Amino acid sequence: MTKQIIFDASGEQGLSSRNGSNGSGGNTGGRGGQGGNATQPTPGQAAANVHLQLRSAASTAGMAPDAVAIVGRARGATELVVGAPELGSIQVLAVGGDGGNGGNGGRGGDGGRGRDGASATRSSSGSNGGPGGDGGDGGHGSSGADGGDGGQIVVELDERDAYLLMAVEGSEDPQALVKPGRGGARGIHGSGGRGGAGGRGGSSHSWTETDRNGNQVSRSNSGGSSGSSGRSGRSSSSPLGHGRDGRPGNFAIHVATARGRVAYLHRYELCLVSFEHVEAPSPEQDAIYEFGEIVHVQKVRVRNIGAMPTPAYQRVRLILGKGAWVRPLDDELFIERSLQPGEEYTLAGVLRFRIARPGAPEPGAPLVVEEAIRAEAWQLGVELAGRPAAQTPFARRYERANLTRLLHARYPVENSSDVLALRSLAHGERTRMRFEISNISAAAIGGGSPRGRALGLQIAWVGGDVAADALVFLDVRGTEVALSGQCEGFEGYFLPIANLEARSSLVVETQVGFQKSVEPYMGARLRLTIWIADIEDPRRWCAVQCRELTVRLEPAFAYRPEARVLLVSNNNTTREAFTAWHHMLEDELGLTPDFWSVSRYGHFDHQVELADGTNLRVQLEDRVAVVLNHHFEPRAGAELDLPTDYMRARDVRESVVTNNTRFLIVGSADFQMQQWLEPNSDARLGGSDFDDLPRFLQKEAATAGSLVEETFRDDLTTCFDQVQVAVWTFPLFKPASTRLKTTAHALQTTLSQMHPNRRYVVIHHAADEVQSAGRTWCFFPRWHIGHVEVRRTLNLEKSEAVVLVASDQEINQPAFILGPEARYAICLALTFEAKLERLNWLMQGAEPKSASAAQTAQLLVQSILVDLTAEQEAVRRSKEAHTAQFFEQRFANLGRLMDYPLHTHIRADSAKWEYLVALCSGVEAMTRSQNGGWLFGGRDRRITAHVLERFVRFKSALFDAHAVDSAGNMAMDSQTANHAIGLRTALELEQVEARYKALGFRERWRQKRAGVGRHYFQHPDQISARVARDIDCWLDAEQRVWGADELVRAQRDEAVREAKQEELRLLNAEVRSELVVRAVQQRARVVLDVEAAAEASVGLSRS
């Protein structure tokens, strides 16, 4: 444990003043009290002197070689002997004490309020109020006190003991050791008290009396005047000042030499000026600092930047500091002589270090590390005979000798461009694998090179869904090689490379594919590893870098008319995930899927022509596109992206509006549904121009109907109206700069109330300059301030797209895919007609044999209820008259349910009746929960009555007319069914009521009972937390008021997606045409420079 020895002769800090007390307030009409004066502060104490003597065995005979004698005097004498290993630091201080701060004078007391005058009576007039008392004077503040002077510090020692100055803390820059005390801050004088207010005068008095003639006579006596206010107290005007800082002390070092005593202001100090680092001389010198290689640090140059010579009788030791990669060898250099102030010195010799070796390489980019090479200088004391310098008892580091140089370490060969190969293959296809190996050093490498350092490439199977023998691998000669075996002592395939010239590259080309027995979405992971002979032991191989490639067998897209779902996958979709989706869609829902791989085709562009002359937009008609939106590698070496980053919002909207396509996005929470809803087209394909808002609103009010009744042949956001905006102001005024934005918000409110089921986006464009547009009512000026675009996006009547948030890991887990959330999401994404068809298909099938099959039917029923609830919500929001035609048009899904011939030829004891009971009770409970109050709920009650009336007929037809089993016997009747439906309806309504009552008062007022009911049926518990529909987002109309910059931002985002999609599509087409090999093609051989590269270089191309 080291000791810290302190000699402190610093002065005491002066005492600060006490503030004066505030004066008391005056009594009635009396003077306020005088503020108290601040006390005087005391000055800081001057520091005493410190005298320190240091001795060691270097100058004193008879002392132990590792002992240090210390004699000091600072307000007392101290003498001790300390062993050098235990000596930490010696601290000497002679700092002046700070002066005390001045105080603040007390505030004078306020004068008392004057006495009030007496009120008038019948016999006397009112008296005047008394004068207010004067305020008291403020107390005197005090100036700050002076700081104390710094002291004198003298350190005495023999020149043979000069090394001991390294233990005196701060002796290289001693100003802080003898600094003066700071003067105290001044106070302030107290302010005078306020004068008291004068007393109120007495009030007047009036009365009536009857004279002798019997007449009423009014009489009065006047009141008094208010008294005068008192004078405010005075504040002192005498100046106050800050205390004076003390005078700095002196620091001196007295060194006894053979020539007499010499004084210095501070000690010596070394700094590093420069040094070089080079590869150690060897046959492996190649201008690359390689892991495991030895590096020389040489030409180390130092300078004495202190005020006195460095110790002449002790050495300075220089070594290298240890780092994570810099591992010093046992080298040390010494400065054997004293350096005069300002003198520079270059050390002969070298300091060596070895670059640490990394562990086994992880797949990825070449390993390149940077670390500082740090040289250190240590002042040694008395060295012990027979012991190395590193064990000298006294050693202190020169802290300012901190020069560093940056080390860049890497291997001489590397791959910087990853593996160029297709990630997705179909049956009968192979991909060329191109792997570039670059020699970045200044010397050739390879078994046939002049230095003979071996180089090779290993390609091995390391995992995946299939074993190594399920792969077809062709080497550089086009010969099939089994990756399940060994080659040259390596697993898989190994290619020795004879000679790779300095600063040149070779491209190794092989081929890989799958055996015919491999099933779709199975994959294999290959690892390509560069090996070189070890830099120290050429008989041993060293792994330099590896890359991994996952190749997956994905089915080519083939349109099947019976398919109802398109599963959009990528190269990170596993076989287990594919099997789970296929089972859920085809086996449990009877939905035949087609498959499209974003990684295989490089796009999901609905406009690109396919092999059959159509495009995806046509082939997605009346289908659900299920996009597996987990991160994938779009191309070799690229950052991971989401498939939705390559999908244009316009394609989605066009397919939804014109082709009845639905979308289900399963994956990352980074995807936001709003990006598909935002109007981002820069083209205008329809719409009208209007000179003013009233004409536009008149036109818009005349339009009605749902989105399906309107005709759009393109993206509906490209059809928009432009309306000029003019406003009036008072004379001599111009419109405020926010007027256009305010008008846009008002227009959005009007449109949302006019057509609640439409999702308008109002975009305001300010005019470059406000221009006069005449006058209103012949007096008020009108101004043209700009125009607004009124665009529309998908309506709020029915859901067109669904998002299920899941992590990248969950998407490939069968438990998640076959779980209730994913089942519910796929059911919800189906069109209403498809939901009814799937329910009927389940009713016609065998009895459910598993809990999952029963769950699928229940979730289908739940998704049907969600659509019917959304439809009712849209109808109830509408402001149109409740005519028979209105009900028929707007209750389209309800009508489809009424007209659909659900299968009821099932046994009386069948569990399938529960599905129909759940459907009927859900519709009844949902409808009744929306019933309005008796005072203002007339429209809601009419809608409820209409739905329930139609539903009575539906139940009668369902349970009476058609509910017979296969033998023709009645399996169910309406009385039994209605009883079960009634019980379940009551239970559902109780659940809604319980949720409503659980809300706080404000939430009840905001949501109402009907709102709670809608949420209950549209967002089922436990399965909908991570599921969102397009009609659930971007609901706030205020957020759909944009400035021109928001439109530009949305257009820019769409342009980025379009550019990324086009780039990937073109790159994929180019790479695919270059890399894909059909099984019927002749096996390719790439032979370049055979004579120079020799046999081992067959199949290698120079780049």
PDB file of N, CA and C in Angstrom, residues 605-666:
ATOM      1  N   ASP A 605     -43.120  -6.015 -58.221  1.00  0.00           N
ATOM      2  CA  ASP A 605     -43.659  -4.951 -59.074  1.00  0.00           C
ATOM      3  C   ASP A 605     -44.887  -5.481 -59.799  1.00  0.00           C
ATOM      4  N   HIS A 606     -46.001  -4.836 -59.583  1.00  0.00           N
ATOM      5  CA  HIS A 606     -47.258  -5.307 -60.182  1.00  0.00           C
ATOM      6  C   HIS A 606     -47.351  -5.005 -61.670  1.00  0.00           C
ATOM      7  N   GLN A 607     -46.455  -4.168 -62.204  1.00  0.00           N
ATOM      8  CA  GLN A 607     -46.561  -3.752 -63.598  1.00  0.00           C
ATOM      9  C   GLN A 607     -45.631  -4.521 -64.522  1.00  0.00           C
ATOM     10  N   VAL A 608     -44.613  -5.179 -63.986  1.00  0.00           N
ATOM     11  CA  VAL A 608     -43.629  -5.862 -64.835  1.00  0.00           C
ATOM     12  C   VAL A 608     -44.268  -7.069 -65.516  1.00  0.00           C
ATOM     13  N   GLU A 609     -43.998  -7.208 -66.807  1.00  0.00           N
ATOM     14  CA  GLU A 609     -44.593  -8.301 -67.575  1.00  0.00           C
ATOM     15  C   GLU A 609     -43.954  -9.625 -67.181  1.00  0.00           C
ATOM     16  N   LEU A 610     -44.811 -10.633 -66.984  1.00  0.00           N
ATOM     17  CA  LEU A 610     -44.347 -11.969 -66.635  1.00  0.00           C
ATOM     18  C   LEU A 610     -44.223 -12.827 -67.891  1.00  0.00           C
ATOM     19  N   ALA A 611     -43.804 -14.059 -67.680  1.00  0.00           N
ATOM     20  CA  ALA A 611     -43.543 -14.948 -68.824  1.00  0.00           C
ATOM     21  C   ALA A 611     -44.797 -15.207 -69.648  1.00  0.00           C
ATOM     22  N   ASP A 612     -45.980 -15.192 -69.018  1.00  0.00           N
ATOM     23  CA  ASP A 612     -47.217 -15.474 -69.751  1.00  0.00           C
ATOM     24  C   ASP A 612     -47.833 -14.228 -70.364  1.00  0.00           C
ATOM     25  N   GLY A 613     -47.132 -13.089 -70.311  1.00  0.00           N
ATOM     26  CA  GLY A 613     -47.629 -11.866 -70.920  1.00  0.00           C
ATOM     27  C   GLY A 613     -48.503 -11.022 -70.024  1.00  0.00           C
ATOM     28  N   THR A 614     -48.859 -11.536 -68.834  1.00  0.00           N
ATOM     29  CA  THR A 614     -49.654 -10.741 -67.893  1.00  0.00           C
ATOM     30  C   THR A 614     -48.704 -10.097 -66.880  1.00  0.00           C
ATOM     31  N   ASN A 615     -49.262  -9.591 -65.793  1.00  0.00           N
ATOM     32  CA  ASN A 615     -48.451  -9.047 -64.720  1.00  0.00           C
ATOM     33  C   ASN A 615     -49.076  -9.427 -63.378  1.00  0.00           C
ATOM     34  N   LEU A 616     -48.386  -9.098 -62.322  1.00  0.00           N
ATOM     35  CA  LEU A 616     -48.877  -9.465 -60.997  1.00  0.00           C
ATOM     36  C   LEU A 616     -50.205  -8.794 -60.671  1.00  0.00           C
ATOM     37  N   ARG A 617     -50.417  -7.592 -61.182  1.00  0.00           N
ATOM     38  CA  ARG A 617     -51.669  -6.894 -60.888  1.00  0.00           C
ATOM     39  C   ARG A 617     -52.862  -7.714 -61.386  1.00  0.00           C
ATOM     40  N   VAL A 618     -52.727  -8.271 -62.574  1.00  0.00           N
ATOM     41  CA  VAL A 618     -53.805  -9.104 -63.127  1.00  0.00           C
ATOM     42  C   VAL A 618     -53.933 -10.392 -62.340  1.00  0.00           C
ATOM     43  N   GLN A 619     -52.802 -11.008 -62.014  1.00  0.00           N
ATOM     44  CA  GLN A 619     -52.841 -12.325 -61.387  1.00  0.00           C
ATOM     45  C   GLN A 619     -53.186 -12.256 -59.898  1.00  0.00           C
ATOM     46  N   LEU A 620     -53.191 -11.038 -59.340  1.00  0.00           N
ATOM     47  CA  LEU A 620     -53.602 -10.892 -57.944  1.00  0.00           C
ATOM     48  C   LEU A 620     -55.090 -10.587 -57.801  1.00  0.00           C
ATOM     49  N   GLU A 621     -55.820 -10.563 -58.869  1.00  0.00           N
ATOM     50  CA  GLU A 621     -57.236 -10.222 -58.800  1.00  0.00           C
ATOM     51  C   GLU A 621     -57.987 -11.229 -57.925  1.00  0.00           C
ATOM     52  N   ASP A 622     -58.783 -10.699 -56.982  1.00  0.00           N
ATOM     53  CA  ASP A 622     -59.597 -11.503 -56.056  1.00  0.00           C
ATOM     54  C   ASP A 622     -58.738 -12.446 -55.205  1.00  0.00           C
ATOM     55  N   ARG A 623     -57.510 -12.055 -54.932  1.00  0.00           N
ATOM     56  CA  ARG A 623     -56.635 -12.886 -54.117  1.00  0.00           C
ATOM     57  C   ARG A 623     -56.145 -12.095 -52.895  1.00  0.00           C
ATOM     58  N   VAL A 624     -55.567 -12.849 -51.976  1.00  0.00           N
ATOM     59  CA  VAL A 624     -54.910 -12.245 -50.817  1.00  0.00           C
ATOM     60  C   VAL A 624     -53.410 -12.434 -50.985  1.00  0.00           C
ATOM     61  N   ALA A 625     -52.668 -11.332 -50.927  1.00  0.00           N
ATOM     62  CA  ALA A 625     -51.204 -11.389 -50.965  1.00  0.00           C
ATOM     63  C   ALA A 625     -50.695 -11.383 -49.529  1.00  0.00           C
ATOM     64  N   VAL A 626     -50.080 -12.485 -49.117  1.00  0.00           N
ATOM     65  CA  VAL A 626     -49.510 -12.596 -47.767  1.00  0.00           C
ATOM     66  C   VAL A 626     -48.015 -12.337 -47.889  1.00  0.00           C
ATOM     67  N   VAL A 627     -47.568 -11.189 -47.388  1.00  0.00           N
ATOM     68  CA  VAL A 627     -46.169 -10.782 -47.502  1.00  0.00           C
ATOM     69  C   VAL A 627     -45.456 -11.119 -46.189  1.00  0.00           C
ATOM     70  N   LEU A 628     -44.478 -12.016 -46.259  1.00  0.00           N
ATOM     71  CA  LEU A 628     -43.662 -12.347 -45.078  1.00  0.00           C
ATOM     72  C   LEU A 628     -42.587 -11.275 -44.973  1.00  0.00           C
ATOM     73  N   ASN A 629     -42.829 -10.317 -44.093  1.00  0.00           N
ATOM     74  CA  ASN A 629     -42.055  -9.073 -44.073  1.00  0.00           C
ATOM     75  C   ASN A 629     -40.958  -9.110 -43.019  1.00  0.00           C
ATOM     76  N   HIS A 630     -40.093 -10.140 -43.095  1.00  0.00           N
ATOM     77  CA  HIS A 630     -38.942 -10.147 -42.211  1.00  0.00           C
ATOM     78  C   HIS A 630     -37.713  -9.760 -43.019  1.00  0.00           C
ATOM     79  N   HIS A 631     -36.677  -9.347 -42.316  1.00  0.00           N
ATOM     80  CA  HIS A 631     -35.480  -8.833 -42.979  1.00  0.00           C
ATOM     81  C   HIS A 631     -34.819  -9.928 -43.805  1.00  0.00           C
ATOM     82  N   PHE A 632     -34.374  -9.544 -44.992  1.00  0.00           N
ATOM     83  CA  PHE A 632     -33.695 -10.482 -45.869  1.00  0.00           C
ATOM     84  C   PHE A 632     -32.528  -9.761 -46.534  1.00  0.00           C
ATOM     85  N   GLU A 633     -31.659 -10.547 -47.153  1.00  0.00           N
ATOM     86  CA  GLU A 633     -30.491  -9.991 -47.820  1.00  0.00           C
ATOM     87  C   GLU A 633     -30.809  -9.849 -49.305  1.00  0.00           C
ATOM     88  N   PRO A 634     -31.091  -8.634 -49.776  1.00  0.00           N
ATOM     89  CA  PRO A 634     -31.505  -8.471 -51.173  1.00  0.00           C
ATOM     90  C   PRO A 634     -30.423  -8.853 -52.169  1.00  0.00           C
ATOM     91  N   ARG A 635     -29.169  -8.660 -51.794  1.00  0.00           N
ATOM     92  CA  ARG A 635     -28.051  -9.045 -52.662  1.00  0.00           C
ATOM     93  C   ARG A 635     -26.835  -9.254 -51.776  1.00  0.00           C
ATOM     94  N   ALA A 636     -25.833  -9.879 -52.335  1.00  0.00           N
ATOM     95  CA  ALA A 636     -24.653 -10.243 -51.555  1.00  0.00           C
ATOM     96  C   ALA A 636     -24.008  -9.012 -50.943  1.00  0.00           C
ATOM     97  N   GLY A 637     -23.747  -9.089 -49.645  1.00  0.00           N
ATOM     98  CA  GLY A 637     -23.046  -8.010 -48.965  1.00  0.00           C
ATOM     99  C   GLY A 637     -23.890  -6.808 -48.632  1.00  0.00           C
ATOM    100  N   ALA A 638     -25.167  -6.802 -49.045  1.00  0.00           N
ATOM    101  CA  ALA A 638     -26.014  -5.637 -48.785  1.00  0.00           C
ATOM    102  C   ALA A 638     -26.567  -5.695 -47.367  1.00  0.00           C
ATOM    103  N   GLU A 639     -26.963  -4.525 -46.866  1.00  0.00           N
ATOM    104  CA  GLU A 639     -27.615  -4.484 -45.570  1.00  0.00           C
ATOM    105  C   GLU A 639     -28.990  -5.140 -45.686  1.00  0.00           C
ATOM    106  N   LEU A 640     -29.470  -5.668 -44.554  1.00  0.00           N
ATOM    107  CA  LEU A 640     -30.763  -6.331 -44.557  1.00  0.00           C
ATOM    108  C   LEU A 640     -31.877  -5.311 -44.762  1.00  0.00           C
ATOM    109  N   ASP A 641     -32.853  -5.683 -45.580  1.00  0.00           N
ATOM    110  CA  ASP A 641     -34.003  -4.835 -45.866  1.00  0.00           C
ATOM    111  C   ASP A 641     -35.279  -5.614 -45.618  1.00  0.00           C
ATOM    112  N   LEU A 642     -36.406  -4.886 -45.628  1.00  0.00           N
ATOM    113  CA  LEU A 642     -37.722  -5.523 -45.561  1.00  0.00           C
ATOM    114  C   LEU A 642     -38.298  -5.614 -46.969  1.00  0.00           C
ATOM    115  N   PRO A 643     -39.037  -6.671 -47.282  1.00  0.00           N
ATOM    116  CA  PRO A 643     -39.680  -6.738 -48.596  1.00  0.00           C
ATOM    117  C   PRO A 643     -40.564  -5.532 -48.890  1.00  0.00           C
ATOM    118  N   THR A 644     -41.219  -4.970 -47.870  1.00  0.00           N
ATOM    119  CA  THR A 644     -42.077  -3.803 -48.118  1.00  0.00           C
ATOM    120  C   THR A 644     -41.278  -2.576 -48.521  1.00  0.00           C
ATOM    121  N   ASP A 645     -39.944  -2.574 -48.289  1.00  0.00           N
ATOM    122  CA  ASP A 645     -39.120  -1.473 -48.779  1.00  0.00           C
ATOM    123  C   ASP A 645     -39.040  -1.473 -50.296  1.00  0.00           C
ATOM    124  N   TYR A 646     -39.470  -2.572 -50.923  1.00  0.00           N
ATOM    125  CA  TYR A 646     -39.397  -2.702 -52.374  1.00  0.00           C
ATOM    126  C   TYR A 646     -40.799  -2.766 -53.001  1.00  0.00           C
ATOM    127  N   MET A 647     -41.811  -2.329 -52.259  1.00  0.00           N
ATOM    128  CA  MET A 647     -43.186  -2.361 -52.753  1.00  0.00           C
ATOM    129  C   MET A 647     -43.729  -0.948 -52.847  1.00  0.00           C
ATOM    130  N   ARG A 648     -44.228  -0.594 -54.012  1.00  0.00           N
ATOM    131  CA  ARG A 648     -44.782   0.740 -54.197  1.00  0.00           C
ATOM    132  C   ARG A 648     -46.183   0.816 -53.602  1.00  0.00           C
ATOM    133  N   ALA A 649     -46.449   1.916 -52.934  1.00  0.00           N
ATOM    134  CA  ALA A 649     -47.782   2.125 -52.375  1.00  0.00           C
ATOM    135  C   ALA A 649     -48.822   2.216 -53.481  1.00  0.00           C
ATOM    136  N   ARG A 650     -48.445   2.774 -54.612  1.00  0.00           N
ATOM    137  CA  ARG A 650     -49.399   2.907 -55.720  1.00  0.00           C
ATOM    138  C   ARG A 650     -49.873   1.540 -56.203  1.00  0.00           C
ATOM    139  N   ASP A 651     -48.962   0.561 -56.291  1.00  0.00           N
ATOM    140  CA  ASP A 651     -49.372  -0.783 -56.712  1.00  0.00           C
ATOM    141  C   ASP A 651     -50.423  -1.345 -55.774  1.00  0.00           C
ATOM    142  N   VAL A 652     -50.230  -1.125 -54.489  1.00  0.00           N
ATOM    143  CA  VAL A 652     -51.168  -1.657 -53.496  1.00  0.00           C
ATOM    144  C   VAL A 652     -52.541  -1.019 -53.682  1.00  0.00           C
ATOM    145  N   ARG A 653     -52.578   0.309 -53.772  1.00  0.00           N
ATOM    146  CA  ARG A 653     -53.873   1.003 -53.885  1.00  0.00           C
ATOM    147  C   ARG A 653     -54.590   0.629 -55.176  1.00  0.00           C
ATOM    148  N   GLU A 654     -53.867   0.519 -56.287  1.00  0.00           N
ATOM    149  CA  GLU A 654     -54.495   0.150 -57.546  1.00  0.00           C
ATOM    150  C   GLU A 654     -55.096  -1.249 -57.466  1.00  0.00           C
ATOM    151  N   SER A 655     -54.337  -2.186 -56.909  1.00  0.00           N
ATOM    152  CA  SER A 655     -54.835  -3.559 -56.810  1.00  0.00           C
ATOM    153  C   SER A 655     -56.055  -3.646 -55.912  1.00  0.00           C
ATOM    154  N   VAL A 656     -56.063  -2.884 -54.820  1.00  0.00           N
ATOM    155  CA  VAL A 656     -57.189  -2.890 -53.888  1.00  0.00           C
ATOM    156  C   VAL A 656     -58.437  -2.339 -54.559  1.00  0.00           C
ATOM    157  N   VAL A 657     -58.295  -1.192 -55.244  1.00  0.00           N
ATOM    158  CA  VAL A 657     -59.466  -0.492 -55.776  1.00  0.00           C
ATOM    159  C   VAL A 657     -60.000  -1.152 -57.027  1.00  0.00           C
ATOM    160  N   THR A 658     -59.113  -1.598 -57.896  1.00  0.00           N
ATOM    161  CA  THR A 658     -59.563  -2.069 -59.207  1.00  0.00           C
ATOM    162  C   THR A 658     -59.646  -3.584 -59.326  1.00  0.00           C
ATOM    163  N   ASN A 659     -58.884  -4.329 -58.508  1.00  0.00           N
ATOM    164  CA  ASN A 659     -58.814  -5.783 -58.692  1.00  0.00           C
ATOM    165  C   ASN A 659     -59.240  -6.568 -57.465  1.00  0.00           C
ATOM    166  N   ASN A 660     -59.766  -5.877 -56.442  1.00  0.00           N
ATOM    167  CA  ASN A 660     -60.276  -6.559 -55.253  1.00  0.00           C
ATOM    168  C   ASN A 660     -59.203  -7.433 -54.600  1.00  0.00           C
ATOM    169  N   THR A 661     -57.972  -6.923 -54.584  1.00  0.00           N
ATOM    170  CA  THR A 661     -56.873  -7.634 -53.930  1.00  0.00           C
ATOM    171  C   THR A 661     -56.806  -7.225 -52.471  1.00  0.00           C
ATOM    172  N   ARG A 662     -56.528  -8.185 -51.621  1.00  0.00           N
ATOM    173  CA  ARG A 662     -56.316  -7.901 -50.201  1.00  0.00           C
ATOM    174  C   ARG A 662     -54.853  -8.185 -49.850  1.00  0.00           C
ATOM    175  N   PHE A 663     -54.364  -7.528 -48.808  1.00  0.00           N
ATOM    176  CA  PHE A 663     -52.973  -7.694 -48.402  1.00  0.00           C
ATOM    177  C   PHE A 663     -52.906  -8.031 -46.920  1.00  0.00           C
ATOM    178  N   LEU A 664     -52.029  -8.974 -46.596  1.00  0.00           N
ATOM    179  CA  LEU A 664     -51.688  -9.295 -45.215  1.00  0.00           C
ATOM    180  C   LEU A 664     -50.175  -9.181 -45.089  1.00  0.00           C
ATOM    181  N   ILE A 665     -49.709  -8.271 -44.235  1.00  0.00           N
ATOM    182  CA  ILE A 665     -48.287  -8.075 -43.987  1.00  0.00           C
ATOM    183  C   ILE A 665     -47.965  -8.689 -42.629  1.00  0.00           C
ATOM    184  N   VAL A 666     -47.115  -9.690 -42.625  1.00  0.00           N
ATOM    185  CA  VAL A 666     -46.714 -10.358 -41.393  1.00  0.00           C
ATOM    186  C   VAL A 666     -45.242 -10.072 -41.160  1.00  0.00           C
TER     187      VAL A 666
END
